[in-house]
PDB file of C-alpha atoms in Angstrom:
ATOM      1  CA  UNK A1172      -0.081   0.019  -0.282  1.00 62.00           C
ATOM      2  CA  UNK A1173       1.412   3.066  -1.103  1.00 81.00           C
ATOM      3  CA  UNK A1174      -0.524   6.394  -0.924  1.00 89.00           C
ATOM      4  CA  UNK A1175      -1.037  10.304  -0.075  1.00 94.00           C
ATOM      5  CA  UNK A1176      -2.861  11.684   2.441  1.00 94.00           C
ATOM      6  CA  UNK A1177      -3.924  15.284   3.682  1.00 96.00           C
ATOM      7  CA  UNK A1178      -5.928  16.474   6.743  1.00 97.00           C
ATOM      8  CA  UNK A1179      -6.712  19.265   9.350  1.00 96.00           C
ATOM      9  CA  UNK A1180      -7.281  19.361  12.900  1.00 97.00           C
ATOM     10  CA  UNK A1181      -8.401  21.670  15.770  1.00 97.00           C
ATOM     11  CA  UNK A1182      -8.362  21.616  19.657  1.00 96.00           C
ATOM     12  CA  UNK A1183      -6.783  23.348  22.654  1.00 94.00           C
ATOM     13  CA  UNK A1184      -3.221  24.413  23.331  1.00 93.00           C
ATOM     14  CA  UNK A1185      -1.293  25.340  26.380  1.00 90.00           C
ATOM     15  CA  UNK A1186       2.295  26.117  27.045  1.00 84.00           C
ATOM     16  CA  UNK A1187       4.457  24.695  30.144  1.00 82.00           C
ATOM     17  CA  UNK A1188       6.959  26.667  31.990  1.00 69.00           C
ATOM     18  CA  UNK A1189       6.361  30.077  30.081  1.00 65.00           C
ATOM     19  CA  UNK A1190       5.333  32.329  32.988  1.00 66.00           C
ATOM     20  CA  UNK A1191       7.543  34.342  34.996  1.00 57.00           C
ATOM     21  CA  UNK A1192       7.153  35.265  38.503  1.00 49.00           C
ATOM     22  CA  UNK A1193       4.980  38.739  39.026  1.00 49.00           C
ATOM     23  CA  UNK A1194       3.796  38.999  35.577  1.00 61.00           C
ATOM     24  CA  UNK A1195       0.753  38.836  33.775  1.00 67.00           C
ATOM     25  CA  UNK A1196       0.757  35.024  31.873  1.00 71.00           C
ATOM     26  CA  UNK A1197      -1.783  33.959  29.571  1.00 72.00           C
ATOM     27  CA  UNK A1198      -0.330  30.562  28.686  1.00 76.00           C
ATOM     28  CA  UNK A1199      -3.270  28.720  26.869  1.00 84.00           C
ATOM     29  CA  UNK A1200      -5.427  29.429  23.570  1.00 89.00           C
ATOM     30  CA  UNK A1201      -7.087  27.677  21.126  1.00 93.00           C
ATOM     31  CA  UNK A1202      -5.311  26.345  17.925  1.00 93.00           C
ATOM     32  CA  UNK A1203      -5.148  23.988  15.004  1.00 95.00           C
ATOM     33  CA  UNK A1204      -3.309  22.770  11.843  1.00 96.00           C
ATOM     34  CA  UNK A1205      -2.884  21.146   8.740  1.00 97.00           C
ATOM     35  CA  UNK A1206      -0.954  18.395   7.585  1.00 97.00           C
ATOM     36  CA  UNK A1207       0.037  16.149   4.378  1.00 97.00           C
ATOM     37  CA  UNK A1208       1.850  12.820   4.273  1.00 96.00           C
ATOM     38  CA  UNK A1209       2.603   9.575   2.489  1.00 96.00           C
ATOM     39  CA  UNK A1210       2.048   6.032   3.647  1.00 93.00           C
ATOM     40  CA  UNK A1211       4.729   3.625   2.831  1.00 93.00           C
ATOM     41  CA  UNK A1212       2.771   0.583   4.048  1.00 91.00           C
ATOM     42  CA  UNK A1213      -0.053   0.043   6.889  1.00 89.00           C
ATOM     43  CA  UNK A1214       2.487   0.522   9.451  1.00 94.00           C
ATOM     44  CA  UNK A1215       4.539   3.571   8.211  1.00 96.00           C
ATOM     45  CA  UNK A1216       4.201   6.823   7.051  1.00 96.00           C
ATOM     46  CA  UNK A1217       6.020  10.237   7.359  1.00 97.00           C
ATOM     47  CA  UNK A1218       3.840  13.485   7.773  1.00 97.00           C
ATOM     48  CA  UNK A1219       4.654  17.182   7.316  1.00 97.00           C
ATOM     49  CA  UNK A1220       2.233  19.859   9.157  1.00 96.00           C
ATOM     50  CA  UNK A1221       1.783  23.373   9.906  1.00 97.00           C
ATOM     51  CA  UNK A1222       0.423  24.234  13.434  1.00 95.00           C
ATOM     52  CA  UNK A1223      -1.130  27.507  14.749  1.00 95.00           C
ATOM     53  CA  UNK A1224      -0.660  27.154  18.731  1.00 90.00           C
ATOM     54  CA  UNK A1225      -2.330  30.466  19.224  1.00 87.00           C
ATOM     55  CA  UNK A1226      -1.616  33.887  21.155  1.00 85.00           C
ATOM     56  CA  UNK A1227       0.071  34.028  24.444  1.00 77.00           C
ATOM     57  CA  UNK A1228       1.537  36.615  26.949  1.00 75.00           C
ATOM     58  CA  UNK A1229       4.061  35.917  29.400  1.00 63.00           C
ATOM     59  CA  UNK A1230       7.735  35.054  29.227  1.00 57.00           C
ATOM     60  CA  UNK A1231       8.871  37.506  26.918  1.00 57.00           C
ATOM     61  CA  UNK A1232       5.832  37.116  24.705  1.00 62.00           C
ATOM     62  CA  UNK A1233       3.457  40.171  24.457  1.00 63.00           C
ATOM     63  CA  UNK A1234       0.353  38.837  22.664  1.00 63.00           C
ATOM     64  CA  UNK A1235       2.426  36.824  20.137  1.00 77.00           C
ATOM     65  CA  UNK A1236       1.315  34.515  17.922  1.00 85.00           C
ATOM     66  CA  UNK A1237       3.194  30.859  18.108  1.00 87.00           C
ATOM     67  CA  UNK A1238       3.413  28.770  14.946  1.00 91.00           C
ATOM     68  CA  UNK A1239       5.339  25.605  13.893  1.00 93.00           C
ATOM     69  CA  UNK A1240       6.404  23.805  10.931  1.00 96.00           C
ATOM     70  CA  UNK A1241       6.759  19.720  11.634  1.00 96.00           C
ATOM     71  CA  UNK A1242       7.770  16.517  10.259  1.00 97.00           C
ATOM     72  CA  UNK A1243       7.835  13.162  11.574  1.00 97.00           C
ATOM     73  CA  UNK A1244       7.804   9.553  10.536  1.00 97.00           C
ATOM     74  CA  UNK A1245       4.382   8.358  11.925  1.00 97.00           C
ATOM     75  CA  UNK A1246       4.433   4.284  13.194  1.00 97.00           C
ATOM     76  CA  UNK A1247       1.144   2.967  13.199  1.00 96.00           C
ATOM     77  CA  UNK A1248      -0.185  -0.246  15.049  1.00 96.00           C
ATOM     78  CA  UNK A1249      -3.877  -1.697  13.902  1.00 95.00           C
ATOM     79  CA  UNK A1250      -5.642  -2.812  16.702  1.00 95.00           C
ATOM     80  CA  UNK A1251      -8.944  -3.799  14.861  1.00 93.00           C
ATOM     81  CA  UNK A1252      -9.997  -3.878  11.191  1.00 89.00           C
ATOM     82  CA  UNK A1253     -10.744  -0.101  11.208  1.00 92.00           C
ATOM     83  CA  UNK A1254      -8.633   1.313  14.108  1.00 96.00           C
ATOM     84  CA  UNK A1255      -5.090   1.772  14.986  1.00 96.00           C
ATOM     85  CA  UNK A1256      -2.884   3.373  17.480  1.00 97.00           C
ATOM     86  CA  UNK A1257       0.043   5.446  16.462  1.00 98.00           C
ATOM     87  CA  UNK A1258       2.620   7.572  17.652  1.00 98.00           C
ATOM     88  CA  UNK A1259       5.238  10.022  16.018  1.00 97.00           C
ATOM     89  CA  UNK A1260       8.630  11.480  16.718  1.00 96.00           C
ATOM     90  CA  UNK A1261      10.312  13.966  14.445  1.00 96.00           C
ATOM     91  CA  UNK A1262      11.224  17.863  14.393  1.00 95.00           C
ATOM     92  CA  UNK A1263       9.512  20.962  14.756  1.00 93.00           C
ATOM     93  CA  UNK A1264      10.505  24.391  13.731  1.00 93.00           C
ATOM     94  CA  UNK A1265       8.540  26.864  15.937  1.00 89.00           C
ATOM     95  CA  UNK A1266       8.303  30.675  15.489  1.00 87.00           C
ATOM     96  CA  UNK A1267       6.886  33.200  18.211  1.00 78.00           C
ATOM     97  CA  UNK A1268       6.870  36.703  17.533  1.00 71.00           C
ATOM     98  CA  UNK A1269      10.277  38.193  16.409  1.00 74.00           C
ATOM     99  CA  UNK A1270      12.098  34.491  17.528  1.00 76.00           C
ATOM    100  CA  UNK A1271      12.103  31.309  16.291  1.00 83.00           C
ATOM    101  CA  UNK A1272      13.419  27.711  17.413  1.00 85.00           C
ATOM    102  CA  UNK A1273      14.242  24.212  16.642  1.00 90.00           C
ATOM    103  CA  UNK A1274      12.416  21.426  19.029  1.00 90.00           C
ATOM    104  CA  UNK A1275      11.976  17.823  19.357  1.00 94.00           C
ATOM    105  CA  UNK A1276       8.347  16.875  18.196  1.00 94.00           C
ATOM    106  CA  UNK A1277       6.814  13.792  19.807  1.00 95.00           C
ATOM    107  CA  UNK A1278       3.030  12.846  19.291  1.00 97.00           C
ATOM    108  CA  UNK A1279       0.340  10.024  20.236  1.00 98.00           C
ATOM    109  CA  UNK A1280      -2.803   9.392  18.798  1.00 97.00           C
ATOM    110  CA  UNK A1281      -5.503   7.226  17.275  1.00 97.00           C
ATOM    111  CA  UNK A1282      -7.161   6.973  14.242  1.00 97.00           C
ATOM    112  CA  UNK A1283     -10.446   5.636  13.232  1.00 97.00           C
ATOM    113  CA  UNK A1284     -11.339   5.019   9.786  1.00 94.00           C
ATOM    114  CA  UNK A1285     -15.054   6.119   9.332  1.00 95.00           C
ATOM    115  CA  UNK A1286     -15.171   5.442   5.659  1.00 93.00           C
ATOM    116  CA  UNK A1287     -12.469   3.649   3.504  1.00 89.00           C
ATOM    117  CA  UNK A1288     -10.838   6.831   2.832  1.00 92.00           C
ATOM    118  CA  UNK A1289     -11.717   9.182   5.640  1.00 95.00           C
ATOM    119  CA  UNK A1290     -10.267   8.900   8.877  1.00 96.00           C
ATOM    120  CA  UNK A1291     -11.071  10.685  12.409  1.00 97.00           C
ATOM    121  CA  UNK A1292      -7.895  11.058  14.611  1.00 97.00           C
ATOM    122  CA  UNK A1293      -7.237  12.101  18.088  1.00 97.00           C
ATOM    123  CA  UNK A1294      -3.965  13.420  18.828  1.00 98.00           C
ATOM    124  CA  UNK A1295      -1.556  14.819  21.749  1.00 97.00           C
ATOM    125  CA  UNK A1296       1.553  16.390  20.372  1.00 96.00           C
ATOM    126  CA  UNK A1297       4.629  18.066  22.191  1.00 94.00           C
ATOM    127  CA  UNK A1298       7.171  20.708  21.297  1.00 90.00           C
ATOM    128  CA  UNK A1299       9.758  20.159  24.205  1.00 86.00           C
ATOM    129  CA  UNK A1300      11.954  23.510  23.291  1.00 78.00           C
ATOM    130  CA  UNK A1301      10.788  26.956  22.840  1.00 75.00           C
ATOM    131  CA  UNK A1302      13.602  29.048  23.948  1.00 69.00           C
ATOM    132  CA  UNK A1303      14.028  33.139  23.918  1.00 62.00           C
ATOM    133  CA  UNK A1304      15.874  35.299  26.454  1.00 51.00           C
ATOM    134  CA  UNK A1305      13.386  34.686  29.229  1.00 53.00           C
ATOM    135  CA  UNK A1306      12.024  31.083  29.280  1.00 56.00           C
ATOM    136  CA  UNK A1307      12.570  27.581  27.740  1.00 71.00           C
ATOM    137  CA  UNK A1308       8.887  26.629  27.109  1.00 77.00           C
ATOM    138  CA  UNK A1309       6.872  23.778  26.087  1.00 85.00           C
ATOM    139  CA  UNK A1310       4.341  23.947  23.685  1.00 87.00           C
ATOM    140  CA  UNK A1311       1.337  21.328  23.743  1.00 92.00           C
ATOM    141  CA  UNK A1312      -1.721  20.507  21.451  1.00 94.00           C
ATOM    142  CA  UNK A1313      -4.435  18.188  21.932  1.00 96.00           C
ATOM    143  CA  UNK A1314      -6.561  17.763  18.753  1.00 96.00           C
ATOM    144  CA  UNK A1315      -9.514  16.355  17.063  1.00 97.00           C
ATOM    145  CA  UNK A1316      -8.950  16.173  12.994  1.00 97.00           C
ATOM    146  CA  UNK A1317      -9.911  14.352   9.698  1.00 97.00           C
ATOM    147  CA  UNK A1318      -7.463  12.672   7.287  1.00 96.00           C
ATOM    148  CA  UNK A1319      -8.232  11.953   3.827  1.00 96.00           C
ATOM    149  CA  UNK A1320      -6.137   8.932   2.297  1.00 93.00           C
ATOM    150  CA  UNK A1321      -5.973   8.709  -1.621  1.00 91.00           C
ATOM    151  CA  UNK A1322      -6.274   5.562  -3.180  1.00 77.00           C
ATOM    152  CA  UNK A1323      -6.883   1.915  -1.778  1.00 65.00           C
ATOM    153  CA  UNK A1324      -5.048  -1.266  -1.247  1.00 56.00           C
ATOM    154  CA  UNK A1325      -7.012  -4.416  -2.493  1.00 47.00           C
ATOM    155  CA  UNK A1326      -5.784  -7.990  -2.437  1.00 48.00           C
ATOM    156  CA  UNK A1327      -5.361  -9.194  -6.250  1.00 46.00           C
ATOM    157  CA  UNK A1328      -7.793 -11.512  -7.391  1.00 45.00           C
ATOM    158  CA  UNK A1329      -6.726 -14.991  -7.867  1.00 51.00           C
ATOM    159  CA  UNK A1330      -9.065 -17.736  -9.419  1.00 50.00           C
ATOM    160  CA  UNK A1331      -9.972 -20.759  -7.711  1.00 55.00           C
ATOM    161  CA  UNK A1332      -7.957 -23.450  -8.696  1.00 60.00           C
ATOM    162  CA  UNK A1333     -10.292 -26.624  -9.195  1.00 57.00           C
ATOM    163  CA  UNK A1334      -8.030 -29.875  -9.521  1.00 65.00           C
ATOM    164  CA  UNK A1335     -10.549 -32.586 -10.899  1.00 68.00           C
ATOM    165  CA  UNK A1336     -10.152 -36.211  -9.488  1.00 67.00           C
ATOM    166  CA  UNK A1337      -8.928 -39.027 -12.319  1.00 71.00           C
ATOM    167  CA  UNK A1338     -11.771 -40.738 -13.788  1.00 73.00           C
ATOM    168  CA  UNK A1339     -11.742 -44.816 -12.802  1.00 69.00           C
ATOM    169  CA  UNK A1340     -10.338 -46.865 -15.476  1.00 69.00           C
ATOM    170  CA  UNK A1341     -13.137 -49.517 -17.065  1.00 67.00           C
ATOM    171  CA  UNK A1342     -12.077 -53.110 -16.602  1.00 63.00           C
ATOM    172  CA  UNK A1343     -12.716 -55.109 -19.749  1.00 67.00           C
ATOM    173  CA  UNK A1344     -13.695 -59.001 -19.395  1.00 62.00           C
ATOM    174  CA  UNK A1345     -12.218 -60.793 -22.048  1.00 63.00           C
ATOM    175  CA  UNK A1346     -14.810 -63.278 -23.571  1.00 64.00           C
ATOM    176  CA  UNK A1347     -14.726 -67.214 -22.945  1.00 63.00           C
ATOM    177  CA  UNK A1348     -12.491 -69.305 -25.527  1.00 71.00           C
ATOM    178  CA  UNK A1349     -15.569 -71.763 -25.370  1.00 71.00           C
ATOM    179  CA  UNK A1350     -19.344 -71.420 -25.405  1.00 70.00           C
ATOM    180  CA  UNK A1351     -19.987 -71.230 -22.073  1.00 66.00           C
ATOM    181  CA  UNK A1352     -22.822 -69.496 -20.054  1.00 65.00           C
ATOM    182  CA  UNK A1353     -22.093 -65.997 -19.707  1.00 64.00           C
ATOM    183  CA  UNK A1354     -20.905 -65.033 -16.162  1.00 62.00           C
ATOM    184  CA  UNK A1355     -23.160 -62.592 -14.707  1.00 60.00           C
ATOM    185  CA  UNK A1356     -21.503 -59.160 -14.123  1.00 58.00           C
ATOM    186  CA  UNK A1357     -20.701 -58.181 -10.777  1.00 54.00           C
ATOM    187  CA  UNK A1358     -22.595 -55.073  -9.304  1.00 53.00           C
ATOM    188  CA  UNK A1359     -20.269 -51.901  -9.741  1.00 50.00           C
ATOM    189  CA  UNK A1360     -18.635 -50.876  -6.751  1.00 56.00           C
ATOM    190  CA  UNK A1361     -19.301 -47.663  -5.350  1.00 56.00           C
ATOM    191  CA  UNK A1362     -17.491 -44.804  -6.987  1.00 55.00           C
ATOM    192  CA  UNK A1363     -15.380 -42.354  -4.694  1.00 54.00           C
ATOM    193  CA  UNK A1364     -15.419 -38.930  -5.455  1.00 49.00           C
ATOM    194  CA  UNK A1365     -12.255 -36.396  -4.449  1.00 48.00           C
ATOM    195  CA  UNK A1366     -11.809 -32.860  -5.487  1.00 46.00           C
ATOM    196  CA  UNK A1367      -9.407 -30.851  -3.728  1.00 42.00           C
ATOM    197  CA  UNK A1368     -10.089 -26.948  -4.378  1.00 45.00           C
ATOM    198  CA  UNK A1369      -7.794 -24.250  -3.432  1.00 44.00           C
ATOM    199  CA  UNK A1370      -7.344 -20.509  -4.534  1.00 48.00           C
ATOM    200  CA  UNK A1371      -7.579 -17.133  -3.630  1.00 55.00           C
ATOM    201  CA  UNK A1372     -11.110 -15.164  -3.691  1.00 58.00           C
ATOM    202  CA  UNK A1373     -11.149 -11.364  -3.973  1.00 50.00           C
ATOM    203  CA  UNK A1374     -11.833  -9.110  -0.709  1.00 60.00           C
ATOM    204  CA  UNK A1375     -11.758  -5.614  -0.291  1.00 56.00           C
ATOM    205  CA  UNK A1376      -8.974  -4.055   1.971  1.00 54.00           C
ATOM    206  CA  UNK A1377      -8.655  -5.928   5.445  1.00 70.00           C
ATOM    207  CA  UNK A1378     -12.263  -6.919   4.453  1.00 70.00           C
ATOM    208  CA  UNK A1379     -14.140 -10.021   4.623  1.00 76.00           C
ATOM    209  CA  UNK A1380     -16.465  -9.105   1.947  1.00 77.00           C
ATOM    210  CA  UNK A1381     -16.255 -11.193  -1.223  1.00 76.00           C
ATOM    211  CA  UNK A1382     -15.967  -9.106  -4.320  1.00 70.00           C
ATOM    212  CA  UNK A1383     -16.220 -11.828  -6.963  1.00 73.00           C
ATOM    213  CA  UNK A1384     -18.345 -15.352  -6.466  1.00 78.00           C
ATOM    214  CA  UNK A1385     -17.808 -16.531 -10.309  1.00 80.00           C
ATOM    215  CA  UNK A1386     -14.891 -18.798  -8.869  1.00 77.00           C
ATOM    216  CA  UNK A1387     -17.126 -20.706  -6.202  1.00 84.00           C
ATOM    217  CA  UNK A1388     -20.088 -21.565  -8.666  1.00 87.00           C
ATOM    218  CA  UNK A1389     -18.099 -24.893  -9.488  1.00 87.00           C
ATOM    219  CA  UNK A1390     -18.246 -25.494  -5.750  1.00 87.00           C
ATOM    220  CA  UNK A1391     -22.069 -24.926  -5.605  1.00 90.00           C
ATOM    221  CA  UNK A1392     -22.776 -27.121  -8.669  1.00 90.00           C
ATOM    222  CA  UNK A1393     -20.968 -30.205  -7.385  1.00 89.00           C
ATOM    223  CA  UNK A1394     -22.549 -29.682  -3.739  1.00 90.00           C
ATOM    224  CA  UNK A1395     -25.998 -29.442  -5.489  1.00 92.00           C
ATOM    225  CA  UNK A1396     -25.533 -32.598  -7.574  1.00 90.00           C
ATOM    226  CA  UNK A1397     -24.509 -34.793  -4.604  1.00 90.00           C
ATOM    227  CA  UNK A1398     -26.265 -34.083  -1.798  1.00 89.00           C
ATOM    228  CA  UNK A1399     -23.925 -36.556   0.180  1.00 89.00           C
ATOM    229  CA  UNK A1400     -20.584 -34.359  -0.305  1.00 88.00           C
ATOM    230  CA  UNK A1401     -19.648 -32.145   2.549  1.00 90.00           C
ATOM    231  CA  UNK A1402     -17.341 -29.124   2.278  1.00 91.00           C
ATOM    232  CA  UNK A1403     -14.216 -27.748   4.295  1.00 91.00           C
ATOM    233  CA  UNK A1404     -13.463 -23.996   4.181  1.00 92.00           C
ATOM    234  CA  UNK A1405     -10.075 -22.817   5.549  1.00 92.00           C
ATOM    235  CA  UNK A1406      -9.323 -19.035   5.565  1.00 90.00           C
ATOM    236  CA  UNK A1407      -5.359 -17.768   5.886  1.00 90.00           C
ATOM    237  CA  UNK A1408      -3.716 -14.497   5.845  1.00 87.00           C
ATOM    238  CA  UNK A1409      -0.120 -13.270   5.334  1.00 85.00           C
ATOM    239  CA  UNK A1410       2.292 -12.104   8.236  1.00 85.00           C
ATOM    240  CA  UNK A1411       1.579  -8.686   8.319  1.00 83.00           C
ATOM    241  CA  UNK A1412      -0.372  -6.914  11.222  1.00 80.00           C
ATOM    242  CA  UNK A1413      -1.285  -8.515  14.644  1.00 84.00           C
ATOM    243  CA  UNK A1414      -1.294 -12.307  14.913  1.00 86.00           C
ATOM    244  CA  UNK A1415      -4.667 -11.951  16.697  1.00 88.00           C
ATOM    245  CA  UNK A1416      -6.265  -9.714  14.085  1.00 87.00           C
ATOM    246  CA  UNK A1417      -4.666 -11.995  11.537  1.00 86.00           C
ATOM    247  CA  UNK A1418      -6.601 -14.868  13.384  1.00 90.00           C
ATOM    248  CA  UNK A1419     -10.068 -13.047  13.201  1.00 89.00           C
ATOM    249  CA  UNK A1420      -9.687 -11.642   9.694  1.00 88.00           C
ATOM    250  CA  UNK A1421      -9.033 -15.481   8.483  1.00 89.00           C
ATOM    251  CA  UNK A1422     -11.922 -16.309  10.302  1.00 91.00           C
ATOM    252  CA  UNK A1423     -14.481 -14.160   8.944  1.00 91.00           C
ATOM    253  CA  UNK A1424     -13.231 -14.675   5.208  1.00 86.00           C
ATOM    254  CA  UNK A1425     -13.937 -18.345   5.651  1.00 90.00           C
ATOM    255  CA  UNK A1426     -17.462 -17.699   7.195  1.00 91.00           C
ATOM    256  CA  UNK A1427     -18.013 -15.398   4.130  1.00 88.00           C
ATOM    257  CA  UNK A1428     -17.651 -18.402   1.859  1.00 89.00           C
ATOM    258  CA  UNK A1429     -19.955 -20.558   3.749  1.00 91.00           C
ATOM    259  CA  UNK A1430     -22.752 -17.833   4.082  1.00 90.00           C
ATOM    260  CA  UNK A1431     -22.473 -17.782   0.138  1.00 90.00           C
ATOM    261  CA  UNK A1432     -22.664 -21.380  -0.357  1.00 91.00           C
ATOM    262  CA  UNK A1433     -25.644 -21.469   2.231  1.00 92.00           C
ATOM    263  CA  UNK A1434     -27.346 -18.673   0.273  1.00 92.00           C
ATOM    264  CA  UNK A1435     -27.259 -20.837  -2.840  1.00 89.00           C
ATOM    265  CA  UNK A1436     -29.276 -23.639  -0.827  1.00 92.00           C
ATOM    266  CA  UNK A1437     -26.383 -25.722   0.413  1.00 91.00           C
ATOM    267  CA  UNK A1438     -27.180 -26.992   4.325  1.00 92.00           C
ATOM    268  CA  UNK A1439     -25.334 -25.224   6.934  1.00 91.00           C
ATOM    269  CA  UNK A1440     -24.827 -29.246   8.538  1.00 93.00           C
ATOM    270  CA  UNK A1441     -22.868 -29.881   5.217  1.00 93.00           C
ATOM    271  CA  UNK A1442     -20.284 -27.004   5.405  1.00 93.00           C
ATOM    272  CA  UNK A1443     -17.229 -26.667   7.971  1.00 92.00           C
ATOM    273  CA  UNK A1444     -15.133 -23.426   8.092  1.00 91.00           C
ATOM    274  CA  UNK A1445     -12.499 -22.480  10.250  1.00 93.00           C
ATOM    275  CA  UNK A1446      -9.493 -19.696  10.482  1.00 92.00           C
ATOM    276  CA  UNK A1447      -5.828 -20.759  10.769  1.00 93.00           C
ATOM    277  CA  UNK A1448      -4.544 -17.019  10.482  1.00 89.00           C
ATOM    278  CA  UNK A1449      -1.028 -16.913   9.545  1.00 88.00           C
ATOM    279  CA  UNK A1450      -0.186 -20.589   9.736  1.00 90.00           C
ATOM    280  CA  UNK A1451       0.775 -22.809   7.092  1.00 90.00           C
ATOM    281  CA  UNK A1452       2.136 -20.195   4.619  1.00 91.00           C
ATOM    282  CA  UNK A1453       2.732 -21.632   1.013  1.00 91.00           C
ATOM    283  CA  UNK A1454       5.366 -19.262   0.303  1.00 91.00           C
ATOM    284  CA  UNK A1455       7.699 -16.589   1.949  1.00 90.00           C
ATOM    285  CA  UNK A1456       6.074 -13.948   3.561  1.00 88.00           C
ATOM    286  CA  UNK A1457       9.338 -11.710   2.823  1.00 87.00           C
ATOM    287  CA  UNK A1458       8.181 -10.799  -0.556  1.00 88.00           C
ATOM    288  CA  UNK A1459       5.021  -9.248  -2.040  1.00 83.00           C
ATOM    289  CA  UNK A1460       4.496 -12.223  -4.188  1.00 84.00           C
ATOM    290  CA  UNK A1461       4.798 -14.464  -1.538  1.00 84.00           C
ATOM    291  CA  UNK A1462       2.020 -12.544   0.887  1.00 83.00           C
ATOM    292  CA  UNK A1463       0.123 -12.777  -2.499  1.00 81.00           C
ATOM    293  CA  UNK A1464      -0.026 -16.650  -2.419  1.00 84.00           C
ATOM    294  CA  UNK A1465      -0.478 -17.007   1.380  1.00 82.00           C
ATOM    295  CA  UNK A1466      -3.623 -14.779   1.174  1.00 83.00           C
ATOM    296  CA  UNK A1467      -6.095 -17.464   0.562  1.00 83.00           C
ATOM    297  CA  UNK A1468      -9.010 -19.469   1.110  1.00 85.00           C
ATOM    298  CA  UNK A1469      -8.828 -23.027   0.425  1.00 88.00           C
ATOM    299  CA  UNK A1470     -11.834 -25.181   0.154  1.00 88.00           C
ATOM    300  CA  UNK A1471     -12.081 -28.880  -0.075  1.00 89.00           C
ATOM    301  CA  UNK A1472     -14.534 -31.548  -0.579  1.00 88.00           C
ATOM    302  CA  UNK A1473     -13.625 -34.877   1.354  1.00 86.00           C
ATOM    303  CA  UNK A1474     -13.756 -38.029  -0.675  1.00 83.00           C
ATOM    304  CA  UNK A1475     -17.460 -39.686  -0.707  1.00 78.00           C
ATOM    305  CA  UNK A1476     -19.472 -42.410  -2.461  1.00 78.00           C
ATOM    306  CA  UNK A1477     -21.922 -42.073  -5.301  1.00 72.00           C
ATOM    307  CA  UNK A1478     -22.978 -44.862  -7.629  1.00 65.00           C
TER     308      UNK A1478
END
């Protein structure tokens, strides 16, 4: 996933260690900011921002406006399908009246994706060094903001691969060399039906909703034709993200396939579905191609007898 973003935020601001004893001091205000950035993956991004901290009086500031330009990498920790916690650590370049200073910047926050491309974020940000001839103050911002992310990640579609079972060979009985009563043909033995189906169905970004069902039609046809057949559905993910979250995602994807089969008239007692999370990878998770193969839903129809 590679995509650009932009957003804005509003909230309260205040200064620490900005007031001198015996002087008038106003060290809190209303502020906000705008920001832009780029996501390199679901876990790492970089952001550039412009913050307005407000007007302050005290510590050499005489109703002066304080602003800052900030740049910092952003590290995300996905906790659910739609919510991530994050931290930022970088630099801020602060301007206050006629002075300016470079400062360390740190921030913590949480972001909830209310739409696939629109996020709501709550953030606390601190600038540790705003120095002049009188004080060495620290700036704080607590804001609520919106972020818009361009583009969308989707897992590539791969067709469901069906391996047909080999047809049983017919046994030919040679005729007797002399005229004898014909032997009665033995009753045909029950036939065994076996198919191993595997592949990857298409899902939207971090979603268990099927975007294509064409590859499942053959499975529906087999189960409808042979009511004695049963089906086993197993969901998998790659190794990106938290292990517990990947386990839940694999279970939801397997359940999505089972619900589709039931919507086509297949009885629930003939279907078993489970998720295995990151287990049993079929390829390495160190490359994009390998992770693509590991994001899959495997379907198996166990051996059954039919005449």
